[in-house]
Amino acid sequence: MEQLVRETFLEMKSASEANPLPGERRLTLQKAEVRCPEIVHFFCRAIGADWGWYDRVTWSQERWHAHAYRPDLSIWIATTKGCPAGYVEFILHPAD
């Protein structure tokens, strides 16, 4: 079975490019200060299943560990009312 997979990338070169919206904050995004391969794996499965994220399905525990501990990777976890709502992987690319 062939499926279309869409990857979306966001580039922000400066923190000043972020403009918070006025009003009630319903979603909190917080950096995961502790590296945890199981959390990244969980979010990929839980969120990715509905979006066709199949590229990591066959990863071993060792591969998840290597990914979670990449020095250029930061994981941010979104919550709403204290419950997990999603996550974001930011990969730092060297400046040109």
PDB file of N, CA, C and O in Angstrom, residues 12-56:
ATOM      1  N   MET A  12      13.035  29.252  12.129  1.00  0.00           N
ATOM      2  CA  MET A  12      13.004  30.520  12.844  1.00  0.00           C
ATOM      3  C   MET A  12      14.456  30.847  13.183  1.00  0.00           C
ATOM      4  O   MET A  12      15.110  30.108  13.910  1.00  0.00           O
ATOM      5  N   LYS A  13      14.952  31.926  12.636  1.00  0.00           N
ATOM      6  CA  LYS A  13      16.362  32.274  12.803  1.00  0.00           C
ATOM      7  C   LYS A  13      16.621  33.141  14.019  1.00  0.00           C
ATOM      8  O   LYS A  13      17.758  33.321  14.418  1.00  0.00           O
ATOM      9  N   SER A  14      15.569  33.668  14.614  1.00  0.00           N
ATOM     10  CA  SER A  14      15.735  34.541  15.768  1.00  0.00           C
ATOM     11  C   SER A  14      14.504  34.437  16.662  1.00  0.00           C
ATOM     12  O   SER A  14      13.375  34.334  16.167  1.00  0.00           O
ATOM     13  N   ALA A  15      14.724  34.479  17.956  1.00  0.00           N
ATOM     14  CA  ALA A  15      13.599  34.433  18.903  1.00  0.00           C
ATOM     15  C   ALA A  15      12.652  35.606  18.696  1.00  0.00           C
ATOM     16  O   ALA A  15      11.468  35.521  19.008  1.00  0.00           O
ATOM     17  N   SER A  16      13.158  36.711  18.160  1.00  0.00           N
ATOM     18  CA  SER A  16      12.303  37.877  17.942  1.00  0.00           C
ATOM     19  C   SER A  16      11.243  37.631  16.865  1.00  0.00           C
ATOM     20  O   SER A  16      10.297  38.395  16.739  1.00  0.00           O
ATOM     21  N   GLU A  17      11.389  36.553  16.105  1.00  0.00           N
ATOM     22  CA  GLU A  17      10.396  36.215  15.087  1.00  0.00           C
ATOM     23  C   GLU A  17       9.132  35.607  15.691  1.00  0.00           C
ATOM     24  O   GLU A  17       8.115  35.498  15.017  1.00  0.00           O
ATOM     25  N   ALA A  18       9.194  35.190  16.943  1.00  0.00           N
ATOM     26  CA  ALA A  18       8.030  34.595  17.611  1.00  0.00           C
ATOM     27  C   ALA A  18       7.152  35.707  18.164  1.00  0.00           C
ATOM     28  O   ALA A  18       7.601  36.535  18.944  1.00  0.00           O
ATOM     29  N   ASN A  19       5.919  35.725  17.759  1.00  0.00           N
ATOM     30  CA  ASN A  19       4.965  36.737  18.220  1.00  0.00           C
ATOM     31  C   ASN A  19       3.799  36.045  18.909  1.00  0.00           C
ATOM     32  O   ASN A  19       2.940  35.473  18.242  1.00  0.00           O
ATOM     33  N   PRO A  20       3.759  36.073  20.252  1.00  0.00           N
ATOM     34  CA  PRO A  20       2.657  35.412  20.956  1.00  0.00           C
ATOM     35  C   PRO A  20       1.313  36.061  20.640  1.00  0.00           C
ATOM     36  O   PRO A  20       1.216  37.263  20.445  1.00  0.00           O
ATOM     37  N   LEU A  21       0.295  35.232  20.567  1.00  0.00           N
ATOM     38  CA  LEU A  21      -1.049  35.728  20.327  1.00  0.00           C
ATOM     39  C   LEU A  21      -1.671  36.192  21.639  1.00  0.00           C
ATOM     40  O   LEU A  21      -1.420  35.598  22.693  1.00  0.00           O
ATOM     41  N   PRO A  22      -2.497  37.221  21.590  1.00  0.00           N
ATOM     42  CA  PRO A  22      -3.174  37.660  22.813  1.00  0.00           C
ATOM     43  C   PRO A  22      -4.263  36.668  23.208  1.00  0.00           C
ATOM     44  O   PRO A  22      -4.729  35.881  22.398  1.00  0.00           O
ATOM     45  N   GLY A  23      -4.640  36.687  24.464  1.00  0.00           N
ATOM     46  CA  GLY A  23      -5.744  35.844  24.923  1.00  0.00           C
ATOM     47  C   GLY A  23      -5.275  34.705  25.808  1.00  0.00           C
ATOM     48  O   GLY A  23      -4.115  34.590  26.167  1.00  0.00           O
ATOM     49  N   GLU A  24      -6.228  33.843  26.123  1.00  0.00           N
ATOM     50  CA  GLU A  24      -5.978  32.721  27.012  1.00  0.00           C
ATOM     51  C   GLU A  24      -5.038  31.701  26.370  1.00  0.00           C
ATOM     52  O   GLU A  24      -5.197  31.345  25.213  1.00  0.00           O
ATOM     53  N   ARG A  25      -4.074  31.236  27.138  1.00  0.00           N
ATOM     54  CA  ARG A  25      -3.166  30.207  26.654  1.00  0.00           C
ATOM     55  C   ARG A  25      -3.790  28.847  26.946  1.00  0.00           C
ATOM     56  O   ARG A  25      -3.999  28.485  28.086  1.00  0.00           O
ATOM     57  N   ARG A  26      -4.100  28.109  25.905  1.00  0.00           N
ATOM     58  CA  ARG A  26      -4.715  26.798  26.076  1.00  0.00           C
ATOM     59  C   ARG A  26      -3.721  25.664  25.867  1.00  0.00           C
ATOM     60  O   ARG A  26      -3.989  24.538  26.207  1.00  0.00           O
ATOM     61  N   LEU A  27      -2.582  25.973  25.299  1.00  0.00           N
ATOM     62  CA  LEU A  27      -1.564  24.969  25.029  1.00  0.00           C
ATOM     63  C   LEU A  27      -0.240  25.460  25.578  1.00  0.00           C
ATOM     64  O   LEU A  27       0.134  26.611  25.368  1.00  0.00           O
ATOM     65  N   THR A  28       0.443  24.601  26.299  1.00  0.00           N
ATOM     66  CA  THR A  28       1.751  24.942  26.842  1.00  0.00           C
ATOM     67  C   THR A  28       2.794  24.099  26.138  1.00  0.00           C
ATOM     68  O   THR A  28       2.611  22.891  25.974  1.00  0.00           O
ATOM     69  N   LEU A  29       3.869  24.722  25.707  1.00  0.00           N
ATOM     70  CA  LEU A  29       4.961  24.031  25.043  1.00  0.00           C
ATOM     71  C   LEU A  29       6.202  24.193  25.910  1.00  0.00           C
ATOM     72  O   LEU A  29       6.624  25.312  26.181  1.00  0.00           O
ATOM     73  N   GLN A  30       6.757  23.083  26.369  1.00  0.00           N
ATOM     74  CA  GLN A  30       7.886  23.126  27.293  1.00  0.00           C
ATOM     75  C   GLN A  30       8.977  22.178  26.818  1.00  0.00           C
ATOM     76  O   GLN A  30       8.709  21.046  26.414  1.00  0.00           O
ATOM     77  N   LYS A  31      10.218  22.649  26.891  1.00  0.00           N
ATOM     78  CA  LYS A  31      11.352  21.826  26.492  1.00  0.00           C
ATOM     79  C   LYS A  31      11.531  20.669  27.474  1.00  0.00           C
ATOM     80  O   LYS A  31      11.487  20.863  28.689  1.00  0.00           O
ATOM     81  N   ALA A  32      11.734  19.477  26.946  1.00  0.00           N
ATOM     82  CA  ALA A  32      12.019  18.307  27.776  1.00  0.00           C
ATOM     83  C   ALA A  32      13.489  18.397  28.191  1.00  0.00           C
ATOM     84  O   ALA A  32      14.375  18.229  27.365  1.00  0.00           O
ATOM     85  N   GLU A  33      13.731  18.680  29.440  1.00  0.00           N
ATOM     86  CA  GLU A  33      15.097  18.868  29.930  1.00  0.00           C
ATOM     87  C   GLU A  33      15.815  17.544  30.145  1.00  0.00           C
ATOM     88  O   GLU A  33      17.029  17.507  30.238  1.00  0.00           O
ATOM     89  N   VAL A  34      15.072  16.457  30.240  1.00  0.00           N
ATOM     90  CA  VAL A  34      15.646  15.127  30.432  1.00  0.00           C
ATOM     91  C   VAL A  34      15.430  14.340  29.144  1.00  0.00           C
ATOM     92  O   VAL A  34      14.308  14.281  28.627  1.00  0.00           O
ATOM     93  N   ARG A  35      16.484  13.756  28.612  1.00  0.00           N
ATOM     94  CA  ARG A  35      16.373  12.949  27.398  1.00  0.00           C
ATOM     95  C   ARG A  35      15.673  11.632  27.736  1.00  0.00           C
ATOM     96  O   ARG A  35      16.048  10.957  28.689  1.00  0.00           O
ATOM     97  N   CYS A  36      14.652  11.297  26.971  1.00  0.00           N
ATOM     98  CA  CYS A  36      13.887  10.089  27.272  1.00  0.00           C
ATOM     99  C   CYS A  36      13.415   9.451  25.959  1.00  0.00           C
ATOM    100  O   CYS A  36      12.408   9.883  25.390  1.00  0.00           O
ATOM    101  N   PRO A  37      14.142   8.442  25.471  1.00  0.00           N
ATOM    102  CA  PRO A  37      13.754   7.803  24.210  1.00  0.00           C
ATOM    103  C   PRO A  37      12.332   7.263  24.220  1.00  0.00           C
ATOM    104  O   PRO A  37      11.642   7.306  23.197  1.00  0.00           O
ATOM    105  N   GLU A  38      11.868   6.783  25.366  1.00  0.00           N
ATOM    106  CA  GLU A  38      10.519   6.213  25.444  1.00  0.00           C
ATOM    107  C   GLU A  38       9.440   7.263  25.181  1.00  0.00           C
ATOM    108  O   GLU A  38       8.411   6.962  24.571  1.00  0.00           O
ATOM    109  N   ILE A  39       9.661   8.483  25.617  1.00  0.00           N
ATOM    110  CA  ILE A  39       8.683   9.559  25.378  1.00  0.00           C
ATOM    111  C   ILE A  39       8.612   9.892  23.895  1.00  0.00           C
ATOM    112  O   ILE A  39       7.528  10.033  23.327  1.00  0.00           O
ATOM    113  N   VAL A  40       9.774  10.008  23.254  1.00  0.00           N
ATOM    114  CA  VAL A  40       9.805  10.315  21.824  1.00  0.00           C
ATOM    115  C   VAL A  40       9.121   9.187  21.039  1.00  0.00           C
ATOM    116  O   VAL A  40       8.313   9.439  20.141  1.00  0.00           O
ATOM    117  N   HIS A  41       9.414   7.960  21.408  1.00  0.00           N
ATOM    118  CA  HIS A  41       8.796   6.798  20.758  1.00  0.00           C
ATOM    119  C   HIS A  41       7.276   6.822  20.958  1.00  0.00           C
ATOM    120  O   HIS A  41       6.500   6.609  20.011  1.00  0.00           O
ATOM    121  N   PHE A  42       6.849   7.087  22.184  1.00  0.00           N
ATOM    122  CA  PHE A  42       5.419   7.161  22.479  1.00  0.00           C
ATOM    123  C   PHE A  42       4.718   8.207  21.613  1.00  0.00           C
ATOM    124  O   PHE A  42       3.688   7.930  20.993  1.00  0.00           O
ATOM    125  N   PHE A  43       5.276   9.412  21.563  1.00  0.00           N
ATOM    126  CA  PHE A  43       4.626  10.469  20.785  1.00  0.00           C
ATOM    127  C   PHE A  43       4.607  10.136  19.296  1.00  0.00           C
ATOM    128  O   PHE A  43       3.614  10.399  18.612  1.00  0.00           O
ATOM    129  N   CYS A  44       5.684   9.566  18.794  1.00  0.00           N
ATOM    130  CA  CYS A  44       5.697   9.182  17.373  1.00  0.00           C
ATOM    131  C   CYS A  44       4.590   8.184  17.063  1.00  0.00           C
ATOM    132  O   CYS A  44       3.924   8.294  16.041  1.00  0.00           O
ATOM    133  N   ARG A  45       4.393   7.209  17.947  1.00  0.00           N
ATOM    134  CA  ARG A  45       3.345   6.209  17.728  1.00  0.00           C
ATOM    135  C   ARG A  45       1.962   6.799  17.947  1.00  0.00           C
ATOM    136  O   ARG A  45       1.053   6.604  17.134  1.00  0.00           O
ATOM    137  N   ALA A  46       1.790   7.489  19.066  1.00  0.00           N
ATOM    138  CA  ALA A  46       0.461   7.982  19.447  1.00  0.00           C
ATOM    139  C   ALA A  46      -0.054   9.068  18.496  1.00  0.00           C
ATOM    140  O   ALA A  46      -1.232   9.088  18.156  1.00  0.00           O
ATOM    141  N   ILE A  47       0.817   9.961  18.100  1.00  0.00           N
ATOM    142  CA  ILE A  47       0.400  11.067  17.231  1.00  0.00           C
ATOM    143  C   ILE A  47       0.582  10.696  15.772  1.00  0.00           C
ATOM    144  O   ILE A  47      -0.262  10.953  14.932  1.00  0.00           O
ATOM    145  N   GLY A  48       1.699  10.063  15.492  1.00  0.00           N
ATOM    146  CA  GLY A  48       2.055   9.785  14.109  1.00  0.00           C
ATOM    147  C   GLY A  48       1.169   8.796  13.386  1.00  0.00           C
ATOM    148  O   GLY A  48       1.062   8.837  12.164  1.00  0.00           O
ATOM    149  N   ALA A  49       0.526   7.897  14.115  1.00  0.00           N
ATOM    150  CA  ALA A  49      -0.308   6.879  13.472  1.00  0.00           C
ATOM    151  C   ALA A  49      -1.388   7.503  12.591  1.00  0.00           C
ATOM    152  O   ALA A  49      -1.642   7.036  11.481  1.00  0.00           O
ATOM    153  N   ASP A  50      -2.006   8.564  13.073  1.00  0.00           N
ATOM    154  CA  ASP A  50      -3.072   9.224  12.305  1.00  0.00           C
ATOM    155  C   ASP A  50      -2.539  10.070  11.150  1.00  0.00           C
ATOM    156  O   ASP A  50      -3.300  10.508  10.306  1.00  0.00           O
ATOM    157  N   TRP A  51      -1.219  10.307  11.134  1.00  0.00           N
ATOM    158  CA  TRP A  51      -0.620  11.174  10.124  1.00  0.00           C
ATOM    159  C   TRP A  51       0.312  10.416   9.184  1.00  0.00           C
ATOM    160  O   TRP A  51       1.015  11.026   8.386  1.00  0.00           O
ATOM    161  N   GLY A  52       0.342   9.108   9.297  1.00  0.00           N
ATOM    162  CA  GLY A  52       1.162   8.317   8.380  1.00  0.00           C
ATOM    163  C   GLY A  52       2.649   8.379   8.666  1.00  0.00           C
ATOM    164  O   GLY A  52       3.462   8.258   7.762  1.00  0.00           O
ATOM    165  N   TRP A  53       3.012   8.565   9.925  1.00  0.00           N
ATOM    166  CA  TRP A  53       4.433   8.594  10.298  1.00  0.00           C
ATOM    167  C   TRP A  53       4.924   7.165  10.455  1.00  0.00           C
ATOM    168  O   TRP A  53       5.006   6.634  11.552  1.00  0.00           O
ATOM    169  N   TYR A  54       5.260   6.528   9.376  1.00  0.00           N
ATOM    170  CA  TYR A  54       5.653   5.128   9.421  1.00  0.00           C
ATOM    171  C   TYR A  54       7.158   4.925   9.290  1.00  0.00           C
ATOM    172  O   TYR A  54       7.628   3.804   9.382  1.00  0.00           O
ATOM    173  N   ASP A  55       7.908   5.982   9.067  1.00  0.00           N
ATOM    174  CA  ASP A  55       9.340   5.827   8.822  1.00  0.00           C
ATOM    175  C   ASP A  55      10.118   5.324  10.037  1.00  0.00           C
ATOM    176  O   ASP A  55      11.216   4.793   9.895  1.00  0.00           O
ATOM    177  N   ARG A  56       9.571   5.428  11.237  1.00  0.00           N
ATOM    178  CA  ARG A  56      10.283   5.000  12.440  1.00  0.00           C
ATOM    179  C   ARG A  56       9.679   3.764  13.110  1.00  0.00           C
ATOM    180  O   ARG A  56      10.125   3.354  14.174  1.00  0.00           O
TER     181      ARG A  56
END
